[in-house]
Coordinates of C-alpha atoms and ligand atoms in Angstrom, one line a residue:
X1 CA 0.0 0.0 0.0
X2 CA 1.2 3.5 -0.7
X3 CA 1.9 5.9 2.1
X4 CA -1.3 6.8 3.9
X5 CA -2.5 10.4 4.1
X6 CA -2.2 12.4 7.3
X7 CA -5.9 12.4 7.9
X8 CA -6.1 8.6 7.7
X9 CA -3.1 8.2 10.1
X10 CA -4.8 10.5 12.6
X11 CA -7.8 8.1 12.7
X12 CA -5.9 4.8 12.9
X13 CA -2.5 5.3 14.5
X14 CA -2.0 3.4 17.8
X15 CA -5.5 1.9 17.7
X16 CA -6.6 -1.8 17.2
X17 CA -3.1 -3.3 16.9
X18 CA -3.9 -7.0 15.9
X19 CA -0.2 -7.9 15.5
X20 CA -0.3 -10.7 18.1
X21 CA -3.4 -12.3 16.6
X22 CA -5.7 -11.5 19.6
X23 CA -9.2 -9.9 19.3
X24 CA -8.7 -6.3 20.2
X25 CA -11.1 -3.3 20.7
X26 CA -11.4 -1.0 17.7
X27 CA -10.9 2.1 19.9
X28 CA -8.3 2.1 22.7
X29 CA -10.2 1.9 26.0
X30 CA -9.6 4.3 28.9
X31 CA -7.2 2.4 30.9
X32 CA -7.3 3.8 34.4
X33 CA -5.2 1.2 36.1
X34 CA -2.2 2.7 37.8
X35 CA 0.0 -0.4 37.7
X36 CA 0.6 -3.5 35.6
X37 CA 1.3 -7.1 36.5
X38 CA 3.8 -9.2 34.7
X39 CA 4.2 -13.0 34.5
X40 CA 7.3 -13.0 36.8
X41 CA 9.5 -10.7 38.8
X42 CA 12.1 -11.0 36.0
X43 CA 9.6 -9.9 33.4
X44 CA 8.8 -6.8 35.5
X45 CA 12.5 -6.1 35.9
X46 CA 12.8 -6.3 32.1
X47 CA 9.8 -3.9 31.7
X48 CA 11.5 -1.3 34.0
X49 CA 14.8 -1.8 32.1
X50 CA 13.2 -1.2 28.7
X51 CA 12.1 2.3 29.9
X52 CA 9.0 4.4 29.3
X53 CA 7.7 2.7 26.2
X54 CA 6.6 -0.1 28.5
X55 CA 3.7 0.1 31.0
X56 CA 4.4 -0.6 34.7
X57 CA 3.4 2.5 36.6
X58 CA 1.0 5.2 35.2
X59 CA 3.4 8.2 35.8
X60 CA 5.7 6.6 33.3
X61 CA 2.9 6.1 30.8
X62 CA -0.2 3.9 30.2
X63 CA -1.8 2.4 27.1
X64 CA -4.4 5.2 26.6
X65 CA -1.9 8.1 26.9
X66 CA 0.7 6.2 24.9
X67 CA -1.8 6.0 22.0
X68 CA -2.2 9.8 22.0
X69 CA 1.6 10.1 22.1
X70 CA 1.9 7.7 19.1
X71 CA -0.7 9.6 17.0
X72 CA 1.0 12.9 17.7
X73 CA 4.4 11.5 16.9
X74 CA 3.1 10.4 13.5
X75 CA 1.2 13.7 13.0
X76 CA 4.3 15.8 13.5
X77 CA 6.8 13.3 12.0
X78 CA 8.8 13.3 15.2
X79 CA 10.8 10.8 17.2
X80 CA 8.3 10.6 20.0
X81 CA 5.9 12.7 22.1
X82 CA 5.0 13.4 25.7
X83 CA 1.4 14.1 26.6
X84 CA 1.1 16.7 29.5
X85 CA -1.6 17.9 31.8
X86 CA -1.9 21.2 30.0
X87 CA -0.5 23.3 27.2
X88 CA 1.5 25.3 29.8
X89 CA 3.0 22.2 31.2
X90 CA 4.1 21.2 27.7
X91 CA 5.7 24.6 27.1
X92 CA 7.5 24.5 30.5
X93 CA 8.7 21.0 29.8
X94 CA 9.9 22.0 26.4
X95 CA 11.9 25.0 27.7
X96 CA 13.5 22.8 30.4
X97 CA 14.4 20.1 27.8
X98 CA 15.6 22.6 25.2
X99 CA 17.8 24.3 27.8
X100 CA 19.5 21.0 28.8
X101 CA 23.1 21.0 27.5
X102 CA 24.1 17.9 25.5
X103 CA 25.6 15.3 27.7
X104 CA 23.8 16.6 30.8
X105 CA 20.5 15.6 32.4
X106 CA 20.0 18.8 34.3
X107 CA 17.9 21.6 32.9
X108 CA 19.9 24.9 32.8
X109 CA 18.4 27.3 30.3
X110 CA 20.9 30.1 30.0
X111 CA 19.2 32.5 27.6
X112 CA 15.8 32.3 26.0
X113 CA 15.1 34.3 22.9
X114 CA 11.3 34.6 22.8
X115 CA 8.8 36.2 20.4
X116 CA 7.1 39.4 21.6
X117 CA 3.9 37.9 20.5
X118 CA 3.5 35.0 22.9
X119 CA 0.4 33.6 24.7
X120 CA 0.0 35.7 27.9
X121 CA 0.8 33.0 30.4
X122 CA 4.1 32.3 28.6
X123 CA 5.3 35.8 29.6
X124 CA 4.5 35.0 33.2
X125 CA 6.2 31.6 32.9
X126 CA 9.4 33.2 31.5
X127 CA 9.4 36.0 34.0
X128 CA 8.5 34.2 37.2
X129 CA 9.8 30.7 36.7
X130 CA 12.5 30.7 34.0
X131 CA 14.2 34.0 34.7
X132 CA 14.1 33.6 38.5
X133 CA 16.1 30.4 38.0
X134 CA 18.9 32.4 36.4
X135 CA 18.1 32.4 32.7
X136 CA 18.1 35.6 30.7
X137 CA 15.1 36.4 28.6
X138 CA 15.2 38.5 25.5
X139 CA 12.1 39.3 23.4
X140 CA 12.2 40.1 19.7
X141 CA 9.9 40.4 16.6
X142 CA 10.0 36.9 15.1
X143 CA 8.6 38.2 11.8
X144 CA 11.7 40.4 11.3
X145 CA 14.5 37.9 10.2
X146 CA 17.1 40.7 10.4
X147 CA 16.2 41.2 14.1
X148 CA 16.1 37.5 14.8
X149 CA 19.6 37.0 13.2
X150 CA 21.0 40.0 15.1
X151 CA 19.6 38.8 18.5
X152 CA 20.8 35.3 18.0
X153 CA 24.3 36.6 17.3
X154 CA 24.2 39.0 20.2
X155 CA 22.5 36.9 23.0
X156 CA 23.8 33.5 22.0
X157 CA 20.5 31.9 23.2
X158 CA 20.3 28.2 23.9
X159 CA 16.5 28.2 23.6
X160 CA 14.4 30.0 21.0
X161 CA 10.6 30.1 21.5
X162 CA 8.0 31.2 18.9
X163 CA 4.4 30.6 17.9
X164 CA 3.6 29.4 14.4
X165 CA 0.7 31.9 14.2
X166 CA 0.6 34.4 17.0
X167 CA -2.4 35.3 19.0
X168 CA -4.3 37.6 18.7
X169 CA -2.6 39.5 15.9
X170 CA -2.0 36.5 13.7
X171 CA 1.6 37.1 12.7
X172 CA 3.2 34.2 10.9
X173 CA 6.7 33.0 11.9
X174 CA 9.1 31.9 9.1
X175 CA 10.0 28.7 11.0
X176 CA 12.4 27.3 8.4
X177 CA 14.6 30.5 8.5
X178 CA 14.4 30.8 12.3
X179 CA 15.4 27.1 12.6
X180 CA 18.4 27.6 10.3
X181 CA 19.6 30.6 12.4
X182 CA 19.0 28.7 15.7
X183 CA 20.8 25.6 14.4
X184 CA 23.8 27.6 13.3
X185 CA 24.1 29.1 16.8
X186 CA 23.6 25.7 18.5
X187 CA 20.3 26.8 20.0
X188 CA 17.2 24.7 20.1
X189 CA 13.9 25.9 18.6
X190 CA 10.6 25.4 20.2
X191 CA 7.5 26.1 18.1
X192 CA 4.0 26.4 19.8
X193 CA 1.9 25.2 16.9
X194 CA -1.5 25.4 18.7
X195 CA -3.1 27.7 16.1
X196 CA -1.9 25.8 13.0
X197 CA -2.1 22.1 14.1
X198 CA -0.3 19.4 12.1
X199 CA -2.9 19.9 9.4
X200 CA -1.5 23.3 8.3
X201 CA 2.1 22.9 9.1
X202 CA 4.6 20.4 10.7
X203 CA 7.3 22.5 12.3
X204 CA 9.7 19.6 13.0
X205 CA 9.9 19.1 9.2
X206 CA 11.0 22.7 8.9
X207 CA 13.8 22.2 11.4
X208 CA 12.3 22.9 14.8
X209 CA 13.5 20.7 17.7
X210 CA 10.3 20.6 19.7
X211 CA 6.8 21.3 18.7
X212 CA 4.2 22.0 21.5
X213 CA 0.4 22.2 21.4
X214 CA -2.2 23.2 23.8
X215 CA -4.3 20.1 23.1
X216 CA -7.1 22.0 24.9
X217 CA -7.7 23.9 21.7
X218 CA -8.0 22.4 18.1
X219 CA -6.7 18.9 18.9
X220 CA -9.4 18.2 21.5
X221 CA -11.7 20.7 19.7
X222 CA -14.9 20.2 21.8
X223 CA -14.1 22.4 24.8
X224 CA -14.1 19.6 27.3
X225 CA -10.5 18.5 27.9
X226 CA -7.4 20.2 29.2
X227 CA -4.1 18.9 27.9
X228 CA -0.8 19.5 26.1
X229 CA 1.7 17.7 23.9
X230 CA 5.4 18.1 23.3
X231 CA 6.9 16.3 20.3
X232 CA 10.6 15.9 19.8
X233 CA 12.7 15.6 16.6
X234 CA 15.6 13.7 18.1
X235 CA 15.7 10.8 20.6
X236 CA 18.1 12.8 22.8
X237 CA 15.5 15.6 23.3
X238 CA 12.7 13.0 23.6
X239 CA 14.5 11.2 26.5
X240 CA 15.0 14.5 28.3
X241 CA 11.3 15.4 27.8
X242 CA 10.3 12.0 29.2
X243 CA 12.7 12.1 32.1
X244 CA 11.5 15.5 33.3
X245 CA 7.7 14.9 32.6
X246 CA 7.8 11.7 34.5
X247 CA 9.9 13.0 37.4
X248 CA 7.9 16.2 37.8
X249 CA 4.6 14.4 37.3
X250 CA 3.3 16.6 34.4
X251 CA 1.4 13.6 32.9
X252 CA -2.0 13.7 31.2
X253 CA -4.6 11.5 32.7
X254 CA -6.2 8.6 30.7
X255 CA -9.6 10.2 30.5
X256 CA -8.4 13.4 29.0
X257 CA -6.0 11.5 26.7
X258 CA -8.9 9.6 25.2
X259 CA -11.0 12.8 24.8
X260 CA -8.2 14.5 23.0
X261 CA -7.4 11.4 20.8
X262 CA -11.1 11.2 19.9
X263 CA -11.0 14.9 18.9
X264 CA -7.9 14.3 16.7
X265 CA -9.8 11.9 14.5
X266 CA -12.0 14.7 13.2
X267 CA -9.3 17.4 13.3
X268 CA -8.9 17.7 9.5
X269 CA -12.7 17.8 8.9
X270 CA -13.2 20.5 11.6
X271 CA -10.2 22.6 10.6
X272 CA -11.0 22.6 6.9
X273 CA -14.5 23.8 7.7
X274 CA -13.1 26.4 10.1
X275 CA -10.6 27.7 7.6
X276 CA -13.3 28.0 4.9
X277 CA -15.8 29.7 7.2
X278 CA -13.1 32.1 8.6
X279 CA -12.2 33.3 5.1
X280 CA -15.8 33.9 4.3
X281 CA -16.5 35.7 7.5
X282 CA -13.2 37.8 7.3
X283 CA -14.1 38.9 3.8
X284 CA -17.6 39.9 4.9
X285 CA -16.4 41.8 8.0
X286 CA -13.8 43.7 5.9
X287 CA -16.8 45.3 4.1
X288 CA -18.7 46.2 7.3
X289 CA -18.9 49.9 8.2
X290 CA -18.7 49.1 12.0
X291 CA -15.4 47.4 11.5
X292 CA -12.2 49.4 11.0
X293 CA -9.7 46.6 10.2
X294 CA -9.8 42.9 9.9
X295 CA -6.7 40.8 10.5
X296 CA -6.8 37.4 8.8
X297 CA -3.9 35.8 6.9
X298 CA -6.3 34.8 4.1
X299 CA -7.1 38.4 3.2
X300 CA -4.8 40.2 0.7
X301 CA -4.7 43.1 3.2
X302 CA -2.7 40.8 5.6
X303 CA 1.0 41.8 5.2
X304 CA 2.1 38.1 5.1
X305 CA -0.8 36.9 2.9
X306 CA 1.5 35.4 0.2
X307 CA 3.8 33.8 2.7
X308 CA 0.8 32.3 4.6
X309 CA -0.6 30.8 1.4
X310 CA 2.8 29.1 0.7
X311 CA 3.3 27.9 4.3
X312 CA -0.2 26.5 4.9
X313 CA -1.1 25.0 1.5
X314 CA -3.7 27.6 0.6
X315 CA -5.4 27.6 4.0
X316 CA -5.3 30.3 6.6
X317 CA -6.6 29.0 9.9
X318 CA -9.7 29.5 11.9
X319 CA -8.8 32.6 13.9
X320 CA -9.7 36.2 13.0
X321 CA -9.0 39.5 14.8
X322 CA -10.8 42.7 14.0
X323 CA -10.9 46.2 15.3
X324 CA -14.2 48.0 15.8
X325 CA -14.7 51.4 14.2
X326 CA -15.5 52.6 17.7
X327 CA -12.2 51.9 19.2
X328 CA -13.2 51.5 22.8
X329 CA -13.7 48.9 25.6
X330 CA -17.3 50.0 25.9
X331 CA -18.0 49.2 22.2
X332 CA -16.2 45.9 22.5
X333 CA -18.3 44.9 25.6
X334 CA -21.5 46.1 23.9
X335 CA -20.7 44.0 20.9
X336 CA -19.9 40.9 22.9
X337 CA -23.1 41.2 25.0
X338 CA -25.2 41.6 21.8
X339 CA -24.2 38.2 20.4
X340 CA -26.6 35.4 20.8
X341 CA -24.9 32.4 19.0
X342 CA -21.2 33.2 19.2
X343 CA -20.0 32.7 22.7
X344 CA -18.1 35.3 24.7
X345 CA -15.5 32.8 26.1
X346 CA -11.8 32.8 26.3
X347 CA -10.7 29.6 24.6
X348 CA -10.2 28.9 20.9
X349 CA -10.3 26.1 18.4
X350 CA -13.5 24.6 19.6
X351 CA -16.5 23.5 17.5
X352 CA -18.3 26.5 19.1
X353 CA -17.6 30.0 17.6
X354 CA -16.2 32.2 20.4
X355 CA -15.1 35.8 20.8
X356 CA -12.8 37.2 23.3
X357 CA -11.5 40.7 24.2
X358 CA -7.7 40.2 24.7
X359 CA -7.3 43.0 27.3
X360 CA -9.7 41.1 29.6
X361 CA -8.2 37.6 28.9
X362 CA -4.9 36.7 27.3
X363 CA -3.4 40.2 27.6
X364 CA -4.8 41.1 31.0
X365 CA -1.4 41.3 32.6
X366 CA -0.2 44.1 30.2
X367 CA -0.7 47.8 30.7
X368 CA -2.7 49.8 28.2
X369 CA 0.5 51.2 26.8
X370 CA 2.2 47.8 26.6
X371 CA -0.9 46.5 24.7
X372 CA -0.9 49.4 22.3
X373 CA 2.8 49.0 21.7
X374 CA 2.1 45.5 20.6
X375 CA -0.7 46.7 18.3
X376 CA -3.6 45.6 20.4
X377 CA -6.0 48.4 20.3
X378 CA -9.0 49.1 22.7
X379 CA -11.5 47.9 20.2
X380 CA -9.8 44.6 19.2
X381 CA -12.0 41.5 19.1
X382 CA -10.6 38.0 18.6
X383 CA -12.9 35.5 16.9
X384 CA -12.4 31.7 16.9
X385 CA -14.6 30.3 14.2
X386 CA -16.5 27.2 15.0
X387 CA -18.2 24.6 12.8
X388 CA -21.7 25.9 12.9
X389 CA -23.4 26.9 9.6
X390 CA -21.3 29.9 8.4
X391 CA -24.3 32.0 7.6
X392 CA -25.6 31.7 11.1
X393 CA -22.3 32.8 12.5
X394 CA -22.0 35.8 10.2
X395 CA -25.6 36.8 10.8
X396 CA -25.0 36.9 14.5
X397 CA -21.9 39.0 14.1
X398 CA -23.5 41.5 11.7
X399 CA -26.6 41.8 13.9
X400 CA -24.5 42.6 16.9
X401 CA -22.3 45.0 14.9
X402 CA -25.5 46.8 13.7
X403 CA -26.3 47.7 17.3
X404 CA -23.1 49.6 17.9
Ligands
LIG501 C1 -4.2 28.1 25.3 C2 -2.8 28.2 24.8 C3 -1.7 27.9 25.6 C4 -1.9 27.3 27.0 O1 -2.5 26.0 26.9 P1 -3.3 25.4 28.2 O2 -3.8 24.1 27.6 O3 -4.4 26.4 28.5 O4 -2.4 25.3 29.3 C5 -0.4 28.0 25.1 N1 -0.2 28.5 23.8 C6 -1.3 28.9 23.0 C7 -1.0 29.5 21.7 C8 -2.6 28.8 23.5 O5 -3.6 29.2 22.7

């Protein structure tokens, strides 16, 4: 048989393995057992010796979580994956592993070069947990390759952290170029690919060392499971990720693992629908008199439109940001309160369409001036497009806009 398509692999990987001739369940069950018995003490000894691909104690992995790790390894084309209790746990884990010198088993990140445009909690993580343990943090604009090259040369970072598409301003990172610059300087590149998912882009294939996801978003997709995944390109980094995750107890539980794995089976269907609907909605909003500006990579008005088209195979993701003509918090709140279908809720990537106001959620920690410096105005709304009928979503948005 020829190589299967990614979508097919997302449905079957790690499930119903009939290799040993036994009758097996089609879908991997939720194995809640914390321990496993072997036929003899010697066999148990062998299981421990073989390491964390075996099951013996749940903190070192169980069949349900292992299946999720297998499918994500295949999805990203990596060496292996570690499922974590949240996206933040996966990011923390990735920074620790990336900041572990070769030949060492102790995390010592020296200097993290991070994108300006990171998820809000990442800034807190870097400031209060990474920097306080002695690492330096430098921020730069990861869309400006001259700046990235200059900062890598000046700071000599050992860890570089970037998001594939940033949130909420939807800036697109040139991962292949950043990976080349990082590699030449012996730094490891972490890409948070939550907004792109393996359907739009596979950062490890572009040279990244670790790809992380908040599985709470598109992978799970139904707004009912918290989780994260870190996938490694090399076995050295994979071993480090596993060692830290299993020592620090950052594991994902079996129930959540199954919910997320179930979500992944429809990821391509959902995301293709969300991309198509987002383009339709962004195009309509751009014509609306109550909207000053729409930020969506699929619009020709987006400064990286051509680059996005090349990177993501002609798709542009399910996230839209737009600025109201009335550039104020009052107008933003009035708009959100006037919606009846689209939910004013903070997450993204779900089957439900949701709007959020970044100053009250992801960018709450920043001052007004800091937000404005980042380009986040007072009337900026972020929309995560769901899988409802696109005309129903658009009608709800335009009806609420008409009330402003
Ligand atoms: C939500 C999110 C995170 C954090 O993930 P949790 O699962 O909430 O811990 C990190 N990065 C991005 C881009 C996110 O959207």
